[in-house]
Amino acid sequence: MMMEATRLKFVLNLAFLFCRMLRSLLSAQGVNPEKIIVFIDGYYEEPMDVVELFGLKGVQHTPISIKNARVSQHYKASLTATFNLHPDAKFTVVLEEDLDISVDFFSFLSQTIHLLEEDESLYCISAWNDQGYEHTAEDIALLYRVESMPGLGWVLKKSLYKDELEPKWPTPEKLWDWDMWVRMPEQRKGRECIIPDVSRSYHFGIVGLNMNGYFHEAYFKKHKLNTVPNVQLKNIDSLKKDAYEKEIHKLLSEAKVLDHTKNPCEDSFIPDTEGKIYLMYIRMDQEADFTTWTQLAKCLHIWDLDVRGNHKGMWRLFRKKNHLLVVGTPSSPYSIKKPASIIPIYIEPPPKEDVELN
C-alpha cells in the first residue's frame, strides 16, 4: 500500500510539472499548437492524458536501454520521428518537460533562426544562457556567440541532424548523456551557438536522472527569465561570424580596463556605475587552461562545474548593470588588446585535502 501511495504521489508531481510546462508553452506569443508534438518514453496513461487535456498530439514509443542511454535513445527516436512527420521542416525546436519559456520565446527564435541558414559556423540557437543569473544578466535585447551548446530550449537544423548526428548517435549500450555527446568537439566541429544575455527558458525541475534539489538550488533557481513581450533584438546580423569579430573588437576598444590589483571576487572590483563596459584579463596559459576562470566563476556564484559560455577565450556577463568582458591571457586572440602594464589576474584553486585511506 505504501508503494502504491508513493508511486501515486510521484506520478501526480510529474503531471503537475508537465502541466506547468505546457501552460507556459501555450501561453507564449506566436505559439502554433498544431506544430507541437509531445514524445513520451513508454506507454503511460498519465502523461498522455495531460497531452490530450491540452489538445496536443502525443506520440509514445517503447523505451530502449537503461539510465542515461535510455534518455539518449528517447531523444534520437523523437528527433527522427519529428522530421519524418514533418518532412518539409528545416528545423525543430527541442524542449524538455521541466522548462518554463518566456512570453517572447517564439519571437526570439523567429528573429534569429535565419542565422542558421546563412552562417555555416553556427551549430544551434539556444534560449538558455548558462551564465545568465539574476545578478549577471541584464540586457533583454542582447545576443552572444558561445562555443558551448546550452540546450534547454534550442533549435536543431534538420541537415545537421540527418547528415551528421543521427548516423553516429550513441548506440543503446553506451551509457552516455546525449547532451554531453552533442557538445563534444567531434560533433560541434568548432561551430558556435547563439544565446540571449537574458534566458528565454527557465529550468524548474528538481527531480531527474541528473538533477536533485541541492543541485537545482545551487545552479538553476536564480537564473533570470525574460518577462517582457515583443522584444526587438539588437544587431542580429552582427552575430554572423565575421561581423561578430568586428563587434567584439569595437567593445574591447570602448571598454575601460579595471584595476587588476584588486580582488575580482570583491564587490568593489566593479565601480558603482551603470551602463559602462569594463574589461579584465585573467591568466589562461593555453586553450584548455580554465583554472582562474573556474575560481572566478565560483566566487561570482555562476556555473562552475565545467566551462561554458565562452567565445575564443572570452566571457561576457553583467555585474552591477555594467557589461563585463573577461579575456583569458595569453590564450585568447583578444589578448593583443592588453596594456603592457596589466598583469593578468590569477586565482589559485584551494589546496586539495589529503584523503587518508583506511
XYZ file of C-alpha atoms in Angstrom:
358
model
C 0.000 0.000 0.000
C 2.877 2.366 0.829
C 4.458 1.574 -2.528
C 1.257 2.480 -4.342
C 0.836 5.714 -2.355
C 4.426 6.726 -3.094
C 4.021 5.993 -6.782
C 0.779 7.966 -6.913
C 2.454 10.997 -5.326
C 5.364 10.736 -7.789
C 3.023 10.500 -10.772
C 0.953 13.469 -9.561
C 4.090 15.561 -9.078
C 5.278 14.767 -12.593
C 1.836 15.524 -14.018
C 1.849 18.898 -12.219
C 5.276 19.786 -13.654
C 4.234 18.643 -17.105
C 1.090 20.797 -16.913
C 3.182 23.770 -15.833
C 5.449 23.372 -18.844
C 2.584 23.025 -21.326
C 0.760 26.030 -19.864
C 3.915 28.074 -20.261
C 4.415 26.866 -23.823
C 0.841 27.520 -24.898
C 0.872 30.976 -23.282
C 3.823 32.185 -25.339
C 3.053 34.673 -28.074
C 3.043 33.154 -31.558
C 2.638 29.530 -30.498
C 1.030 27.142 -33.005
C -0.400 24.119 -31.137
C -0.727 22.153 -34.374
C 3.051 22.058 -34.717
C 3.670 20.726 -31.200
C 4.416 17.027 -30.750
C 4.869 15.582 -27.269
C 7.041 12.450 -27.230
C 6.629 10.089 -24.271
C 9.208 7.426 -23.497
C 6.985 4.483 -22.569
C 3.297 3.659 -22.562
C 1.952 5.571 -19.566
C -1.601 6.789 -19.247
C -0.980 9.858 -17.079
C 1.269 11.912 -19.379
C -0.852 11.048 -22.411
C -3.944 12.174 -20.519
C -2.251 15.530 -19.878
C -1.325 15.854 -23.559
C -4.911 15.180 -24.608
C -6.199 17.583 -21.963
C -4.289 20.368 -23.692
C -5.457 19.240 -27.123
C -1.975 18.377 -28.371
C -0.545 15.484 -30.352
C 1.245 12.845 -28.314
C 3.493 10.021 -29.513
C 4.504 7.114 -27.282
C 7.302 4.733 -28.070
C 8.915 1.705 -26.471
C 11.815 2.516 -24.121
C 15.229 1.308 -25.214
C 18.148 0.601 -22.838
C 18.576 1.985 -19.295
C 19.578 5.120 -17.387
C 21.398 7.745 -19.486
C 21.282 5.554 -22.575
C 17.501 5.313 -22.337
C 17.227 9.102 -22.326
C 19.621 9.292 -25.264
C 17.599 6.794 -27.279
C 14.410 8.676 -26.421
C 15.887 11.828 -27.920
C 17.044 10.048 -31.049
C 13.677 8.387 -31.612
C 11.860 11.683 -31.020
C 14.058 13.718 -33.351
C 13.905 11.124 -36.102
C 10.123 10.879 -35.805
C 9.763 14.670 -35.838
C 11.499 15.055 -39.172
C 9.655 12.022 -40.572
C 6.298 13.508 -39.565
C 7.271 16.917 -40.957
C 9.481 16.143 -43.976
C 9.417 19.747 -45.193
C 10.621 21.194 -41.899
C 14.128 22.666 -41.926
C 14.354 22.987 -38.142
C 12.879 21.648 -34.932
C 12.682 23.266 -31.516
C 13.603 20.924 -28.658
C 12.013 21.458 -25.240
C 12.005 19.299 -22.117
C 9.067 18.786 -19.780
C 10.594 20.771 -16.904
C 11.052 24.132 -18.619
C 9.193 27.402 -18.463
C 9.580 29.547 -21.561
C 9.381 33.305 -21.871
C 6.436 35.126 -23.392
C 8.665 36.129 -26.339
C 10.236 32.686 -26.839
C 8.938 32.263 -30.395
C 9.685 35.874 -31.272
C 13.267 35.330 -30.117
C 13.539 32.282 -32.380
C 11.824 33.868 -35.366
C 14.246 36.811 -35.275
C 17.348 34.613 -35.140
C 16.580 31.375 -36.977
C 17.693 32.714 -40.360
C 21.236 32.850 -38.984
C 21.400 29.047 -39.008
C 20.791 29.050 -42.761
C 23.100 31.949 -43.552
C 26.101 31.176 -41.331
C 27.720 27.738 -41.568
C 29.831 28.492 -38.497
C 26.718 28.157 -36.289
C 25.671 24.955 -34.540
C 22.420 25.929 -32.836
C 20.283 28.670 -31.350
C 19.503 28.242 -27.665
C 17.122 30.077 -25.358
C 19.398 29.384 -22.385
C 22.405 31.324 -21.112
C 24.458 29.131 -18.775
C 25.811 32.262 -17.064
C 22.555 34.225 -17.152
C 21.766 34.607 -13.459
C 19.755 37.348 -11.777
C 22.981 39.160 -10.888
C 24.867 38.556 -14.169
C 22.262 39.052 -16.934
C 20.752 42.407 -17.766
C 20.117 43.225 -21.444
C 16.991 41.507 -22.806
C 17.864 42.508 -26.395
C 21.498 41.377 -26.372
C 22.782 38.191 -28.022
C 26.100 36.317 -27.827
C 28.000 33.664 -29.739
C 29.327 30.868 -27.499
C 31.412 27.757 -28.076
C 29.145 25.562 -25.942
C 25.741 24.010 -26.696
C 23.480 25.118 -23.835
C 20.343 23.137 -24.747
C 17.285 23.794 -22.550
C 15.127 25.125 -25.359
C 17.095 25.071 -28.587
C 16.798 24.939 -32.383
C 18.265 21.995 -34.284
C 18.770 22.202 -38.038
C 17.453 19.194 -39.963
C 20.536 18.888 -42.153
C 22.788 18.820 -39.085
C 20.749 16.040 -37.518
C 20.211 13.908 -40.627
C 23.663 14.310 -42.156
C 25.850 14.327 -39.056
C 24.256 13.467 -35.716
C 21.718 10.752 -36.491
C 24.130 8.395 -38.343
C 26.569 8.263 -35.413
C 24.211 8.798 -32.459
C 25.383 6.778 -29.414
C 24.072 3.221 -29.536
C 21.881 1.768 -26.719
C 24.724 0.007 -24.900
C 26.603 3.287 -24.355
C 25.501 4.894 -21.086
C 26.259 8.415 -22.262
C 24.426 11.679 -21.670
C 23.075 12.757 -25.063
C 23.734 16.442 -24.391
C 27.339 15.902 -23.349
C 27.842 13.886 -26.543
C 26.319 16.640 -28.675
C 28.693 19.143 -27.038
C 31.816 17.116 -27.846
C 34.323 18.683 -30.279
C 33.825 15.761 -32.672
C 30.208 16.846 -33.130
C 30.453 20.606 -32.725
C 33.459 20.927 -35.070
C 34.285 24.444 -33.963
C 30.774 25.752 -34.593
C 29.035 28.036 -32.114
C 25.559 28.678 -30.747
C 23.601 31.903 -30.467
C 22.245 32.669 -26.979
C 20.498 35.629 -25.314
C 22.016 37.513 -22.409
C 18.718 37.039 -20.535
C 17.432 33.493 -20.997
C 14.161 32.689 -22.724
C 13.790 29.425 -20.795
C 13.872 28.509 -17.106
C 14.663 25.077 -15.694
C 12.294 24.405 -12.790
C 12.578 20.619 -12.478
C 14.285 19.381 -9.317
C 13.844 15.636 -9.870
C 15.516 13.681 -12.637
C 18.305 11.337 -13.633
C 20.919 14.078 -13.253
C 19.047 16.514 -11.017
C 18.214 16.926 -7.330
C 17.037 19.706 -5.038
C 20.504 20.799 -3.924
C 21.861 20.906 -7.476
C 18.876 22.931 -8.667
C 19.146 25.369 -5.737
C 22.833 25.951 -6.410
C 22.859 26.242 -10.191
C 19.366 26.803 -11.615
C 16.995 28.515 -9.189
C 18.445 32.012 -9.573
C 18.567 32.048 -13.363
C 16.917 35.058 -14.932
C 13.971 34.627 -17.332
C 12.775 37.402 -19.608
C 9.234 38.579 -18.822
C 8.958 41.376 -21.388
C 6.916 40.700 -24.555
C 7.801 41.740 -28.103
C 11.498 42.363 -27.506
C 13.293 43.656 -30.597
C 16.704 42.006 -30.535
C 19.827 44.087 -31.152
C 22.032 43.928 -34.243
C 21.037 40.396 -35.196
C 23.187 40.229 -38.319
C 26.219 41.240 -36.251
C 26.058 37.702 -34.843
C 27.409 36.321 -38.106
C 30.984 35.112 -37.831
C 32.982 37.979 -39.351
C 30.623 40.697 -38.172
C 30.792 39.396 -34.608
C 34.562 39.761 -34.559
C 34.202 43.395 -35.549
C 31.627 43.833 -32.795
C 33.933 42.286 -30.180
C 36.901 44.443 -31.181
C 34.667 47.503 -31.011
C 33.591 46.549 -27.467
C 37.195 45.938 -26.422
C 38.278 49.328 -27.724
C 35.438 51.048 -25.822
C 35.933 49.133 -22.568
C 37.699 50.516 -19.513
C 40.326 48.205 -18.043
C 39.629 47.517 -14.370
C 42.129 47.833 -11.530
C 43.885 44.447 -11.598
C 45.444 44.969 -8.168
C 42.015 44.486 -6.592
C 40.322 41.209 -5.743
C 37.844 40.342 -8.552
C 35.720 38.439 -6.063
C 35.059 41.575 -4.028
C 32.070 43.768 -4.798
C 34.333 46.821 -5.014
C 36.166 45.365 -8.033
C 33.409 46.778 -10.243
C 32.794 50.530 -9.789
C 29.357 51.670 -8.630
C 28.234 52.678 -12.096
C 25.625 51.518 -14.594
C 25.756 51.055 -18.345
C 29.557 51.017 -18.617
C 31.762 48.461 -20.379
C 34.578 47.036 -18.261
C 37.422 44.733 -19.190
C 39.522 42.348 -17.147
C 42.278 39.930 -18.101
C 42.708 36.589 -16.378
C 45.531 34.115 -16.681
C 44.881 31.428 -19.271
C 48.146 29.925 -20.443
C 46.619 27.673 -23.072
C 43.250 26.964 -24.645
C 42.315 24.353 -22.042
C 43.622 26.275 -19.013
C 40.493 27.298 -17.120
C 41.996 27.376 -13.619
C 41.387 31.066 -12.945
C 38.069 31.178 -14.788
C 36.716 28.301 -12.697
C 37.703 30.025 -9.455
C 36.267 33.320 -10.676
C 33.012 31.583 -11.606
C 32.838 30.080 -8.118
C 33.200 33.416 -6.368
C 30.708 35.051 -8.733
C 28.221 32.249 -7.976
C 27.682 31.257 -11.585
C 28.101 27.955 -13.438
C 31.479 26.469 -12.455
C 31.158 22.699 -12.997
C 32.619 22.868 -16.469
C 33.478 25.668 -18.870
C 30.554 27.191 -20.763
C 29.561 30.435 -22.393
C 32.950 31.497 -23.773
C 33.948 32.710 -27.212
C 37.618 32.450 -28.166
C 38.721 32.557 -24.544
C 36.440 35.459 -23.624
C 33.323 35.572 -21.454
C 30.618 38.255 -21.403
C 28.335 38.959 -18.463
C 26.972 41.815 -16.396
C 27.928 42.990 -12.944
C 26.147 45.901 -11.239
C 24.369 46.525 -14.564
C 27.706 47.030 -16.311
C 28.877 44.909 -19.255
C 31.961 42.938 -18.205
C 34.377 41.324 -20.660
C 36.714 38.667 -19.250
C 39.649 37.790 -21.512
C 41.894 34.763 -20.932
C 45.526 35.756 -21.431
C 47.629 34.924 -23.382
C 45.482 32.167 -24.928
C 42.671 34.346 -26.278
C 43.378 36.231 -29.524
C 41.822 39.261 -27.813
C 44.851 39.368 -25.507
C 46.528 41.639 -28.030
C 44.441 44.443 -26.553
C 46.031 44.034 -23.109
C 48.133 47.004 -21.985
C 51.727 46.023 -21.190
C 51.368 47.316 -17.626
C 48.471 44.966 -16.805
C 49.296 41.645 -15.164
C 46.535 39.069 -15.787
C 44.697 38.046 -12.652
C 45.448 34.572 -11.360
C 43.259 32.917 -8.760
C 44.858 29.853 -7.256
C 42.495 26.969 -6.548
C 42.201 25.829 -2.934
C 44.581 23.031 -1.964
C 43.216 19.549 -2.282
C 42.746 17.899 1.057
C 44.712 14.764 1.607
C 42.435 11.774 1.914
C 43.606 9.046 4.207
C 42.725 5.582 3.098
C 41.873 3.280 5.970
